[in-house]
Coordinates of C-alpha atoms in Angstrom, one line a residue:
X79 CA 37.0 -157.3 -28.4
X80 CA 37.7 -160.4 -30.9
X81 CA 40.8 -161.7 -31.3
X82 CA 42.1 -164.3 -34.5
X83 CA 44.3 -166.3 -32.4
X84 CA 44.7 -170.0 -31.5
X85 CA 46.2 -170.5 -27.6
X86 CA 47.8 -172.9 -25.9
X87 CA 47.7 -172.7 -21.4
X88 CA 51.0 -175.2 -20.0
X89 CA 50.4 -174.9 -16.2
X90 CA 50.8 -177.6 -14.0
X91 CA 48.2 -175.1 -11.7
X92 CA 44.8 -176.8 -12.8
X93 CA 42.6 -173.7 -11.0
X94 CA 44.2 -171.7 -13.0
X95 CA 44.2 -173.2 -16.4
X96 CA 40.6 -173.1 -15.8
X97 CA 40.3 -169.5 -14.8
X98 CA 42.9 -168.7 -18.2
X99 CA 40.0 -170.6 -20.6
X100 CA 37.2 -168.8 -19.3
X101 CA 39.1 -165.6 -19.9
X102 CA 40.3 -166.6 -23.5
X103 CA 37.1 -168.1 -24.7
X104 CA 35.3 -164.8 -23.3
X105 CA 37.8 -163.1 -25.8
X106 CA 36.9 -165.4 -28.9
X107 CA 40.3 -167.1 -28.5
X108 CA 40.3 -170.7 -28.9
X109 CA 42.4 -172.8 -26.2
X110 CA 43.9 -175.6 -26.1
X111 CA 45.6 -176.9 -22.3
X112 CA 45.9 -180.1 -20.3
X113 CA 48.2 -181.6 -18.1
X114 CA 51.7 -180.3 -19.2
X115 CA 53.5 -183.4 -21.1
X116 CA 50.4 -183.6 -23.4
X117 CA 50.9 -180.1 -23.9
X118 CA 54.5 -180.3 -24.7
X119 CA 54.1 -183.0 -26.9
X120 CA 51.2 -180.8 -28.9
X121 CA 52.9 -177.7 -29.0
X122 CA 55.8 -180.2 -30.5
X123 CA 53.9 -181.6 -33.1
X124 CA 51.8 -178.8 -33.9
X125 CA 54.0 -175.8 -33.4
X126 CA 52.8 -174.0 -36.5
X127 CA 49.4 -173.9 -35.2
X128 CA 49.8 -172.6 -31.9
X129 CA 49.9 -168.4 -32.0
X130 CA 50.7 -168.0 -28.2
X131 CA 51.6 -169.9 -25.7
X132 CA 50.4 -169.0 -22.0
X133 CA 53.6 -170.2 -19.8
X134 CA 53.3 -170.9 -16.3
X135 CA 54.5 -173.9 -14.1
X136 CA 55.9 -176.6 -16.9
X137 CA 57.7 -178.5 -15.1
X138 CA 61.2 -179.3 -15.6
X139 CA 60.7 -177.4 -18.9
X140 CA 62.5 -173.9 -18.3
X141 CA 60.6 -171.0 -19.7
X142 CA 63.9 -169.6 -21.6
X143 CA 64.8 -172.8 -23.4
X144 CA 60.6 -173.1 -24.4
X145 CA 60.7 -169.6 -25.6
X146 CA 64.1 -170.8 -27.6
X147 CA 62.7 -173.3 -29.3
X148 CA 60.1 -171.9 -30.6
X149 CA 60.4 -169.0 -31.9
X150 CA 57.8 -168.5 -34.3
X151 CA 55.2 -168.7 -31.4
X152 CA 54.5 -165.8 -29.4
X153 CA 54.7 -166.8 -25.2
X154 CA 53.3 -164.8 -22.6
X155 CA 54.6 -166.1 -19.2
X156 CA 52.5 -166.5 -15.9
X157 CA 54.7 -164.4 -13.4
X158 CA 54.6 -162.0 -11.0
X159 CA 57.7 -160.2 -11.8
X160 CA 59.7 -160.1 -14.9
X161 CA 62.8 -161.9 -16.0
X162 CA 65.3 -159.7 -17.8
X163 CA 66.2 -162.9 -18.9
X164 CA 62.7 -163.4 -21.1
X165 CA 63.4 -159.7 -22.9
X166 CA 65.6 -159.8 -25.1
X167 CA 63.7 -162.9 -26.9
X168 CA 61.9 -161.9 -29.5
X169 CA 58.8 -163.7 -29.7
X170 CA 58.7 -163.1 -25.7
X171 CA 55.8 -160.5 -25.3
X172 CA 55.4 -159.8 -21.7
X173 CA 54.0 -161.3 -18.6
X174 CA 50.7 -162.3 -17.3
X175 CA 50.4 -161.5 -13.0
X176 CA 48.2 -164.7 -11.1
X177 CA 44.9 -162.1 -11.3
X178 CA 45.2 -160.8 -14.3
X179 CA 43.2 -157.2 -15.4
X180 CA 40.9 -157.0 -18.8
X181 CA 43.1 -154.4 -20.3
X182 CA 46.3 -156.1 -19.0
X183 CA 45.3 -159.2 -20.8
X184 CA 44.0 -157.2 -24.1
X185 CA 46.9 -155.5 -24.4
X186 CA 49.5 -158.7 -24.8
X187 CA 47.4 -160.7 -26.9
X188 CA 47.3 -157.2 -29.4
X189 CA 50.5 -157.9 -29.7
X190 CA 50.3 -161.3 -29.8
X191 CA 48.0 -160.8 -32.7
X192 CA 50.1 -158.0 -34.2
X193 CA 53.2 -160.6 -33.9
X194 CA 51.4 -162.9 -35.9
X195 CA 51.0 -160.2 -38.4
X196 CA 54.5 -159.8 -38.5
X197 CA 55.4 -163.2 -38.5
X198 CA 53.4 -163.6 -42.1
X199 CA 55.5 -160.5 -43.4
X200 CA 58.8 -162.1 -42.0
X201 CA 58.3 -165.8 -42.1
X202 CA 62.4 -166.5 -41.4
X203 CA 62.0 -164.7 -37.9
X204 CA 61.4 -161.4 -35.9
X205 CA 64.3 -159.7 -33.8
X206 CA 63.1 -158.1 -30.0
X207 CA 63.3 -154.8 -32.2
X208 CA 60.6 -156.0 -34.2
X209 CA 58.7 -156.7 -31.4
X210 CA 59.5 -153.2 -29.8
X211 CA 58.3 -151.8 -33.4
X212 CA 54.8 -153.7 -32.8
X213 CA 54.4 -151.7 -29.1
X214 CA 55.3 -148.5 -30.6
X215 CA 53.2 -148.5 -33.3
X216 CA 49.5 -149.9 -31.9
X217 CA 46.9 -151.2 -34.3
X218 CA 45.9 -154.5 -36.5
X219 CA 44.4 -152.7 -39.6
X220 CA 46.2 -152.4 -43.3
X221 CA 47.3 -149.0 -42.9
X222 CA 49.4 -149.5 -39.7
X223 CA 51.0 -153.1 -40.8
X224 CA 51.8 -151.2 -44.2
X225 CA 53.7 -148.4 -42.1
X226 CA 55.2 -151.2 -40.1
X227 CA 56.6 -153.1 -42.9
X228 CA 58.3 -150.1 -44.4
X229 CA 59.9 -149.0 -41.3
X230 CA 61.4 -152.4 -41.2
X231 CA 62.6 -152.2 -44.4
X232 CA 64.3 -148.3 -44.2
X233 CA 65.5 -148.9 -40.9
X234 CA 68.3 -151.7 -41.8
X235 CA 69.5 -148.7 -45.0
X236 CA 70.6 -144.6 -43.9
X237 CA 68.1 -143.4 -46.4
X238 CA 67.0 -140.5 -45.8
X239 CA 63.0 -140.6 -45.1
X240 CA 59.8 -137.6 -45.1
X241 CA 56.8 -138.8 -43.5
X242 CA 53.7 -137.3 -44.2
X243 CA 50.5 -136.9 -42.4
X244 CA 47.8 -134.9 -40.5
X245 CA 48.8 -133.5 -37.2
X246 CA 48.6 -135.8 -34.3
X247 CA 49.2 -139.0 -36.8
X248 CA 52.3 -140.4 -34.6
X249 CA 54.9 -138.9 -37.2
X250 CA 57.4 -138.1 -34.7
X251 CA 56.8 -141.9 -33.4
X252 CA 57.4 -143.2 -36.9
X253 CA 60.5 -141.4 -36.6
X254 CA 61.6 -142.5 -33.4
X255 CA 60.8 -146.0 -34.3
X256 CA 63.3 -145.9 -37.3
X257 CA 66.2 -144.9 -35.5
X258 CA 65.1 -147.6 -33.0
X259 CA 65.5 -150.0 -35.5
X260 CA 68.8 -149.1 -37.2
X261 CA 72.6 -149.4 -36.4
X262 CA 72.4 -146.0 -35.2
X263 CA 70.1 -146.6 -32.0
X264 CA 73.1 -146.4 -29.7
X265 CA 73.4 -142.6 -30.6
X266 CA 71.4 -139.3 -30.2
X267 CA 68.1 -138.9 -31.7
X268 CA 67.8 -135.3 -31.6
X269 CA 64.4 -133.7 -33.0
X270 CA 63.9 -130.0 -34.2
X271 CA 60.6 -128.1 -34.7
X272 CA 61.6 -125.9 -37.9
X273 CA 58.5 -124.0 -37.5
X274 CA 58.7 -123.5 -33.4
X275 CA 62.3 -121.7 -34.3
X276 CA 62.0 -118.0 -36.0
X277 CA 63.8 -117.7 -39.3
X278 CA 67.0 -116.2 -38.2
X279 CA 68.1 -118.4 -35.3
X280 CA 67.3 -122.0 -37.2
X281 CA 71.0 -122.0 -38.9
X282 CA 72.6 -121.2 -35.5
X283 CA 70.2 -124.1 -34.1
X284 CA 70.8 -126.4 -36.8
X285 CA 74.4 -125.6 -37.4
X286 CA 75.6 -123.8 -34.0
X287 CA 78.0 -120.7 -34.0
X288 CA 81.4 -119.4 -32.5
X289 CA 81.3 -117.4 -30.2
X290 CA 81.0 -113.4 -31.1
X291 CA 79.0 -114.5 -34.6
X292 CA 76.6 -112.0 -34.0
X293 CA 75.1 -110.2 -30.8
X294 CA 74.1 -112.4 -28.3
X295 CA 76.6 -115.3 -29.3
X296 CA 78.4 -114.8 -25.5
X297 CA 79.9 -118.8 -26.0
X298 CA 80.5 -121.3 -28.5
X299 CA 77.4 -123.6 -29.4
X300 CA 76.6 -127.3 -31.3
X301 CA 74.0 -127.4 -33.4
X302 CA 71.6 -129.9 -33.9
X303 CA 73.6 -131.4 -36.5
X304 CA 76.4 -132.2 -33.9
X305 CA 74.4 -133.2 -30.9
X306 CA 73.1 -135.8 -33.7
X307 CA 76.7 -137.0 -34.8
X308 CA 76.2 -140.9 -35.5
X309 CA 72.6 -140.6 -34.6
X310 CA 69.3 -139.4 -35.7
X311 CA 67.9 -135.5 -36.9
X312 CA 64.6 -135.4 -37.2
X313 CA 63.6 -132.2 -39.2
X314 CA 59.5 -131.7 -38.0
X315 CA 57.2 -129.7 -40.1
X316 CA 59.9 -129.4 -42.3
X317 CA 57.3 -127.5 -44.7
X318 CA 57.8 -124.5 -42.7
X319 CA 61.5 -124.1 -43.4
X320 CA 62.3 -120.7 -44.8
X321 CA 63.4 -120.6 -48.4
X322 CA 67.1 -118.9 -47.6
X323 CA 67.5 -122.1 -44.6
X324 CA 65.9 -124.8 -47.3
X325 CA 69.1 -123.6 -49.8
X326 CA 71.7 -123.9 -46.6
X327 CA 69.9 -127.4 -45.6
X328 CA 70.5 -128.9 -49.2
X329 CA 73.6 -127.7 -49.3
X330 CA 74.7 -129.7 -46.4
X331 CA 72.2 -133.1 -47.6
X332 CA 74.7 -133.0 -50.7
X333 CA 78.0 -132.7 -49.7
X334 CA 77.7 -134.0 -46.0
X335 CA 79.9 -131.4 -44.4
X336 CA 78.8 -127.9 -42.7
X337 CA 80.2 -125.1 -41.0
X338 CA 79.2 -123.1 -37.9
X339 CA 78.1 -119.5 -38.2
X340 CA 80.9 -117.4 -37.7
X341 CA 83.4 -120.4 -38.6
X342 CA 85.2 -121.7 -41.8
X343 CA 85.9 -125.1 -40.0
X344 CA 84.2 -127.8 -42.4
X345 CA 82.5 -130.4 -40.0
X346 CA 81.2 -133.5 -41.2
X347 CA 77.6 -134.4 -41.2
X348 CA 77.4 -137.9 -39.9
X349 CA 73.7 -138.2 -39.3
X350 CA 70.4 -139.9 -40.8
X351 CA 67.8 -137.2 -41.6
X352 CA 64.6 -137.8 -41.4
X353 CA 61.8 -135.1 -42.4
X354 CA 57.9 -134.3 -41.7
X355 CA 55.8 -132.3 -42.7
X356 CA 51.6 -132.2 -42.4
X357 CA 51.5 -129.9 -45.6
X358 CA 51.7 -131.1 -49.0
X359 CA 55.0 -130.6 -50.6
X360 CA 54.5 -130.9 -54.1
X361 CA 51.6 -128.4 -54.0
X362 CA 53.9 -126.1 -52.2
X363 CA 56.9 -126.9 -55.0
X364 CA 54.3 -125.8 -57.5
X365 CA 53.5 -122.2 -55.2
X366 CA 57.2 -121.4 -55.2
X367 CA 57.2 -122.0 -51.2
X368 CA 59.3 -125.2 -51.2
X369 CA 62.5 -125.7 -53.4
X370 CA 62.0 -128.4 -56.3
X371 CA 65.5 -129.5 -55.3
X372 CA 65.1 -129.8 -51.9
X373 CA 61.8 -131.8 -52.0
X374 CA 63.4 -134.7 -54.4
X375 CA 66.7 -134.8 -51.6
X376 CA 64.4 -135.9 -48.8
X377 CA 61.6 -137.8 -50.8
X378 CA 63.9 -140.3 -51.2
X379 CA 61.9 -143.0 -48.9
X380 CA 58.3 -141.5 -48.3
X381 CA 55.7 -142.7 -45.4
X382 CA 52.2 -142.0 -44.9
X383 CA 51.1 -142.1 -41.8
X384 CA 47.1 -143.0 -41.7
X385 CA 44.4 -140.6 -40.0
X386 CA 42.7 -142.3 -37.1
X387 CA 39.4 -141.7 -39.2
X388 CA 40.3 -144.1 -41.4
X389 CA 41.5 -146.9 -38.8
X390 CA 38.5 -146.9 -36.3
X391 CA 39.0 -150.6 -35.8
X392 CA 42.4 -149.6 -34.3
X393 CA 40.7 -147.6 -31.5
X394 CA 40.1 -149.8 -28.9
X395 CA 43.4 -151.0 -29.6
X396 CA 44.6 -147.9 -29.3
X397 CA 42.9 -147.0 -26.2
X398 CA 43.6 -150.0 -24.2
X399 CA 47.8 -149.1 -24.6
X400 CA 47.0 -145.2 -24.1
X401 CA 45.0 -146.0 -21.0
X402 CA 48.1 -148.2 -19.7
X403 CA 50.9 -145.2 -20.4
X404 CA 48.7 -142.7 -18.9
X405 CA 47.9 -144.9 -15.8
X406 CA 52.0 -144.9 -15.3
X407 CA 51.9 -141.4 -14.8
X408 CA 48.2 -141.0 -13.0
X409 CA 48.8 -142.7 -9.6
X410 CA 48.4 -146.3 -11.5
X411 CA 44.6 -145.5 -12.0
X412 CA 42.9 -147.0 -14.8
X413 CA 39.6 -146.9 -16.8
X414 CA 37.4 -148.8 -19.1
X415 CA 35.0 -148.0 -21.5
X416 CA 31.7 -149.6 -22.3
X417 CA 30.9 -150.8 -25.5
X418 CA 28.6 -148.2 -26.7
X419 CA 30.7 -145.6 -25.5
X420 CA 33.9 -147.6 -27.3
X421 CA 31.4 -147.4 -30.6
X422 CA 30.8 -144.2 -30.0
X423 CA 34.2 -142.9 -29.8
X424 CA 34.8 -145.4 -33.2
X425 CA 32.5 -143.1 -35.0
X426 CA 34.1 -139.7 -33.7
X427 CA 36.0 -137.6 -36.4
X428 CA 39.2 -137.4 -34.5
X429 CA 40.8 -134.3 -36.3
X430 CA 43.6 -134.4 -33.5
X431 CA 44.1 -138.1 -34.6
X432 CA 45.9 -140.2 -31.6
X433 CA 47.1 -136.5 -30.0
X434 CA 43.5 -136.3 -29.5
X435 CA 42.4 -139.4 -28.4
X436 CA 45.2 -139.4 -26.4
X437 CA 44.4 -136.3 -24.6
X438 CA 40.8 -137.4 -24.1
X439 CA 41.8 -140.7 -22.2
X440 CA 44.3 -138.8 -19.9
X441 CA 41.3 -136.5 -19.1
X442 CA 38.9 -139.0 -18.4
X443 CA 41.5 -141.2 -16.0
X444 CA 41.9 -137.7 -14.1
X445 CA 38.0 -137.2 -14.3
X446 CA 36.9 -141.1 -13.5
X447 CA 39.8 -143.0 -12.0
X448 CA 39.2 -146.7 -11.8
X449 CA 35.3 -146.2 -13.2
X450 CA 33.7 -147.5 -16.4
X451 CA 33.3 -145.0 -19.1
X452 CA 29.5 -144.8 -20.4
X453 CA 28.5 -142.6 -23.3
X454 CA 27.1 -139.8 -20.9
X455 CA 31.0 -139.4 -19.1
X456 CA 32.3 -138.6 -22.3
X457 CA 32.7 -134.6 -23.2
X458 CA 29.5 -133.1 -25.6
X459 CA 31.3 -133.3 -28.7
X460 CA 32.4 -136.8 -28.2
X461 CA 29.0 -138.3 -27.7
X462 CA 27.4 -138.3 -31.3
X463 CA 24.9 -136.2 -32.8
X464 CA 22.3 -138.4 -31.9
X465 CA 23.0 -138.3 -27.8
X466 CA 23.7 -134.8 -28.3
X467 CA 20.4 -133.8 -29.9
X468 CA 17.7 -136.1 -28.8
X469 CA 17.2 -137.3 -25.5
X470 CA 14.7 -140.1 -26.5
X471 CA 18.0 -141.5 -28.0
X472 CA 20.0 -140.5 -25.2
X473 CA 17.9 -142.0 -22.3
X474 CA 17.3 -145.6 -24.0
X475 CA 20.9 -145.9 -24.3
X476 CA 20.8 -145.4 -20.6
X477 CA 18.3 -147.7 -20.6
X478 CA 19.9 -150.1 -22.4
X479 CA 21.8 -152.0 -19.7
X480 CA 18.3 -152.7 -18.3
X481 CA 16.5 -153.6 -21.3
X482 CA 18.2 -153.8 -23.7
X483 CA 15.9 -155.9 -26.6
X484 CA 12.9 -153.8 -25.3
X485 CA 10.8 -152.0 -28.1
X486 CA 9.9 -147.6 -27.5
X487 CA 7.0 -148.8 -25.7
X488 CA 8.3 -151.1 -23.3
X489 CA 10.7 -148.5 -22.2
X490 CA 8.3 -145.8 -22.2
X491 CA 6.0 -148.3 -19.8
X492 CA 8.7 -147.7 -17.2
X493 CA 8.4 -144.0 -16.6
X494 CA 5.6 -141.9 -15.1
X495 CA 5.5 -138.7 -16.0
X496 CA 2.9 -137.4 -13.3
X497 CA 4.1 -134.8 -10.4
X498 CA 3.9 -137.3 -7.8
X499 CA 5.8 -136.6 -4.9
X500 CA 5.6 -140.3 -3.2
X501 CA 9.0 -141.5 -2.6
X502 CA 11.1 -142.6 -5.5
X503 CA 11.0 -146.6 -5.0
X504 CA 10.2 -148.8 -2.3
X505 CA 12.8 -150.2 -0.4
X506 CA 14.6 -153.3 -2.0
X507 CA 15.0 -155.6 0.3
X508 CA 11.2 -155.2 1.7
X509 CA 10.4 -156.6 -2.1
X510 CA 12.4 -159.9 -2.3
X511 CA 10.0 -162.3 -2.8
X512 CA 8.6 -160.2 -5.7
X513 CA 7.9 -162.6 -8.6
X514 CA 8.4 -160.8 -12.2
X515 CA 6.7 -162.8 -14.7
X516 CA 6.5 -160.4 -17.8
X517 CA 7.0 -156.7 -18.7
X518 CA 3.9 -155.5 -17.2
X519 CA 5.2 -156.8 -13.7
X520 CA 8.8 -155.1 -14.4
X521 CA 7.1 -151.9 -15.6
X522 CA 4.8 -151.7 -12.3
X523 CA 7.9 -153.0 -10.2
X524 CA 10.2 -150.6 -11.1
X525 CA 8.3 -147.4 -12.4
X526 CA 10.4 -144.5 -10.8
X527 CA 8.1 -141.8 -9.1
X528 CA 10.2 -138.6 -9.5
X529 CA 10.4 -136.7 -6.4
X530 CA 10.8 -132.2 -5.6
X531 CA 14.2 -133.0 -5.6
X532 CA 15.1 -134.9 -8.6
X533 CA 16.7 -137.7 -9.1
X534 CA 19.9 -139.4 -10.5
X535 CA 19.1 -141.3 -13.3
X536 CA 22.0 -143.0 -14.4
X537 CA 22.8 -144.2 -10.7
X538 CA 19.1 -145.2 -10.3
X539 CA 19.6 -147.7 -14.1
X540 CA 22.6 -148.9 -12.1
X541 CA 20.9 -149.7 -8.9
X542 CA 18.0 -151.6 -11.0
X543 CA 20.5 -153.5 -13.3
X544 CA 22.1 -155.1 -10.6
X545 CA 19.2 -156.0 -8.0
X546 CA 18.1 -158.0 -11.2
X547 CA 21.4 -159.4 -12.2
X548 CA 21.4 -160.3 -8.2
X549 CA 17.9 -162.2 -8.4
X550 CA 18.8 -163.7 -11.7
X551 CA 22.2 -165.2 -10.1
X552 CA 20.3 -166.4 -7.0
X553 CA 17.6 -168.1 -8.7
X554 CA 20.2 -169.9 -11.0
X555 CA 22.4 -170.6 -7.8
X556 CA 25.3 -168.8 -9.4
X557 CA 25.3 -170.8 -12.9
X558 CA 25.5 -167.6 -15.7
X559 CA 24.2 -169.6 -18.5
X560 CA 20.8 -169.4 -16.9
X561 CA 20.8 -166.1 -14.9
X562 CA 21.6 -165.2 -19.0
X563 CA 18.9 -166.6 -20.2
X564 CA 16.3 -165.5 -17.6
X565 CA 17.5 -161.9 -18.2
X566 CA 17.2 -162.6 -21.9
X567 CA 20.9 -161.2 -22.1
X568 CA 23.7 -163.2 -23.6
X569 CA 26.2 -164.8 -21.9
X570 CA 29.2 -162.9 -22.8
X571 CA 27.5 -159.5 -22.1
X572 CA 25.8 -160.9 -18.5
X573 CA 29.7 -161.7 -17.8
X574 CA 30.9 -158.1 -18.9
X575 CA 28.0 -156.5 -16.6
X576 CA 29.2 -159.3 -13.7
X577 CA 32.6 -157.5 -14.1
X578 CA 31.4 -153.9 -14.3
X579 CA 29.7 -154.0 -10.9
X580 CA 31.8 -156.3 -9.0
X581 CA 30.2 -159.3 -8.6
X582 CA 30.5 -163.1 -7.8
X583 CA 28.6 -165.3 -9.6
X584 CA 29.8 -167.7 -6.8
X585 CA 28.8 -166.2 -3.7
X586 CA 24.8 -167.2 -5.4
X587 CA 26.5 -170.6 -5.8
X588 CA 25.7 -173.4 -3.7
X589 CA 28.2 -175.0 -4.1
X590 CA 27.1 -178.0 -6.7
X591 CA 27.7 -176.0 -9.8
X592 CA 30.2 -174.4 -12.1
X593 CA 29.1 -170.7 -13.7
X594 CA 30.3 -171.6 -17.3
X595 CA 27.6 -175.0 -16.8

């Protein structure tokens, strides 16, 4: 994952700049550090360059009156608990612990990135609400920013607001956000399903009742409308609305007053209303199914909220922060993905849009807690068509870890198909001195001789993959550049395999050389 973002490490803790750069660089982000009174001074003259700062140990510096003075530049502080302090800054995004994770670290420079976004949009300066909008609503691309800016800009008014979209779009989240962002945040935000609610019980539900207004009413009851008093209502899937309630529910969007079935007590209707619906409204004004009336009273301040079809750039994004909610509520278990199973999932449908790809990460961190994700882990109908239907496909992506710049015929040369029943490979550490010179020699030293009982194919890739990553680190006495280049791999994705099976690039060191040499 790429990010567009300049950095800047203060930290009087040299080992640790150093570990910070590696990190960044890995992540496209260029970096800037030093000892920290050259860094002040930069970050002084050159404020309007800098994106994020990475805050540790600065010194005499405080990280509140930093974080103060700049306040155009995002800051991420170096700390292993938080400062309640820091929060209520608003270009304060969150903190980085000493030994940082990959999706802890992706996750505050999104939005870091998304703060610069905002930052363009709102040049004068971003309240901590406008940050909190940027975590509630992941994702870089067009469509998302767009439905950020007009949040900002409805949330300041009492408008009242429909959002449209597919199911699973992140409607009720757009909603939420809104009253987040207004004067009435203090209050209720109180949300109603109009179609979960049969016909004859929304009015009591929306309005409430006295008691004795019809059988069953044993007690006086609030309605939604009351519980929302100063606050919020959210009317969802406001399309399925009966036509007698729709005439009741203008009625009171007019005049601002109701009464309670069974009452003749006028109550007044202090709330914001905001509507959704995944149906289109104008199609049903033309069907007779939604009131004309009714459709121009709450389309007074529409939002479309994007399908995740159409923002596949967002996914990773999107998966990084669902994979850190879930993990909250799964034992603190986490998951990552591999990059052909994160393009995979990027070329997926996703009719459930984020409901769905929600669902899928929660199943996978109950499935594969604190494992890496490959294409194969995925369910069937998340896999593609192609690893679906043809296992030529679907076994050189396996194969890919291994050899992956290999042509069809190179990979074929490692498999024998006769019934041999010798035993699957020799034993690795009897073969230590073997020299590999060219694919012939890997074919011949790693042809797999498949035994009565089967074997386990992706655990066997796995197994090869990192005796050679092991030979290629101990030959280039731990430096990465060259076990890189002897593999033939780059050196960002030998790092990102280094990381996926636990190693140490310097326990191969002897001691004389840096791995990033």
């Amino acid at each position: 994952m790429q990010f567009s973002l300049t950095a800047l490490i203060i930290d009087a803790d040299g080992g640790r700049r150093t570990s910070l750069e590696t990190i960044f660089s890995f992540l496209g982000i260029s970096c800037q550090s030093g000892e920290v009174s050259d860094c002040l001074s930069y970050l002084e003259s050159s404020s309007g360059s800098v994106d994020v700062v990475i805050l540790g140990d600065a010194g005499k510096e405080s990280p509140v009156s930093l974080i103060t003075a700049y306040p155009q530049t995002a800051f991420i502080v170096l700390s292993e608990e938080e400062d309640e302090s820091l929060a209520k800054k608003a270009n304060y995004i969150g903190r980085l612990s000493n030994d940082p994770e990959y999706d802890e670290v992706v996750s505050l420079l999104h939005y870091c990135q998304s703060f610069k976004t905002m930052r363009k949009l709102h040049p004068k300066g971003q309240d901590s609400k406008s940050r909190d909008l940027i975590k509630l609503l992941v994702g870089k691309g067009e469509a998302i920013s767009e439905v950020r800016r007009l949040i900002e800009q409805v949330a300041v008014t009492d408008a009242t607001v429909l959002i449209l979209g597919e199911s699973g779009t992140g409607k009720e989240v757009v909603a939420r956000a809104i009253h987040e962002l207004s004067e009435r945040s203090k209050k209720a935000f109180v949300p109603v399903n109009c179609g979960a609610i049969p016909g004859e019980l929304l009015e009591s539900e929306l309005f409430g009742h006295e008691k004795g207004a019809f059988t069953g009413a044993i007690s006086s009851r609030e309605g939604r409308f009351e519980l929302a008093a100063g606050g919020t209502l959210f009317l969802d899937e406001i399309g399925d609305m009966p036509l007698a309630m729709q005439v009741k529910l203008l009625r009171v969007l007019q005049e601002r007053r109701f009464e309670r079935v069974g009452s003749n007590k006028v109550i007044k209707a202090d709330v914001r209303v905001i509507a959704a619906t995944h149906q289109n409204l104008e199609k049903m004004v033309e069907e007779g199914t939604f009131r004309q009336d009714l459709f121009y009273r709450l389309n007074v301040f529409p939002i479309e909220t994007p399908p995740l079809r159409e923002r596949p750039d967002d996914i990773p994004l999107l998966i990084t922060e669902l994979t850190r909610r879930h993990s909250d509520i799964n034992g603190g278990a986490t998951i990552r993905f591999t990059g052909r199973a994160m393009l995979t999932l990027m070329q997926n449908e996703w009719k459930g849009n984020v409901r769905e790809l929600s669902n899928l990460v929660e199943r996978m961190l109950i499935l594969h807690p604190n494992e890496v994700i490959d294409v194969t882990d995925l369910p069937p109908r998340y896999r593609g068509s192609e690893m679906v239907d043809d296992p030529v496909l679907e076994r050189e992506a396996l194969l890919d870890a291994f050899s992956p710049d290999e042509d069809e015929e190179s990979l074929n040369a490692g498999f024998d198909d006769s019934e041999d029943d010798r035993p699957i490979m020799a034993d690795a550490d009897a073969d230590d001195d073997l020299v590999i010179e060219g694919e012939e020699d890997l074919a011949r030293a790693f042809t797999p001789r498949l035994s009565a009982e089967g074997i386990n194919l992706k655990d066997l890739m796995a197994s090869i993959e990192i005796d050679l990553i092991k030979k290629a680190l101990t030959q280039s006495h731990g430096v990465v550049v060259r076990a890189a280049e002897t593999l033939g791999l780059r050196r960002t994705t030998l790092v990102e395999k280094i990381k996926k099976y636990g190693l140490n690039p310097d326990d191969f060191s002897d001691g004389d050389n840096a791995q990033g040499e």
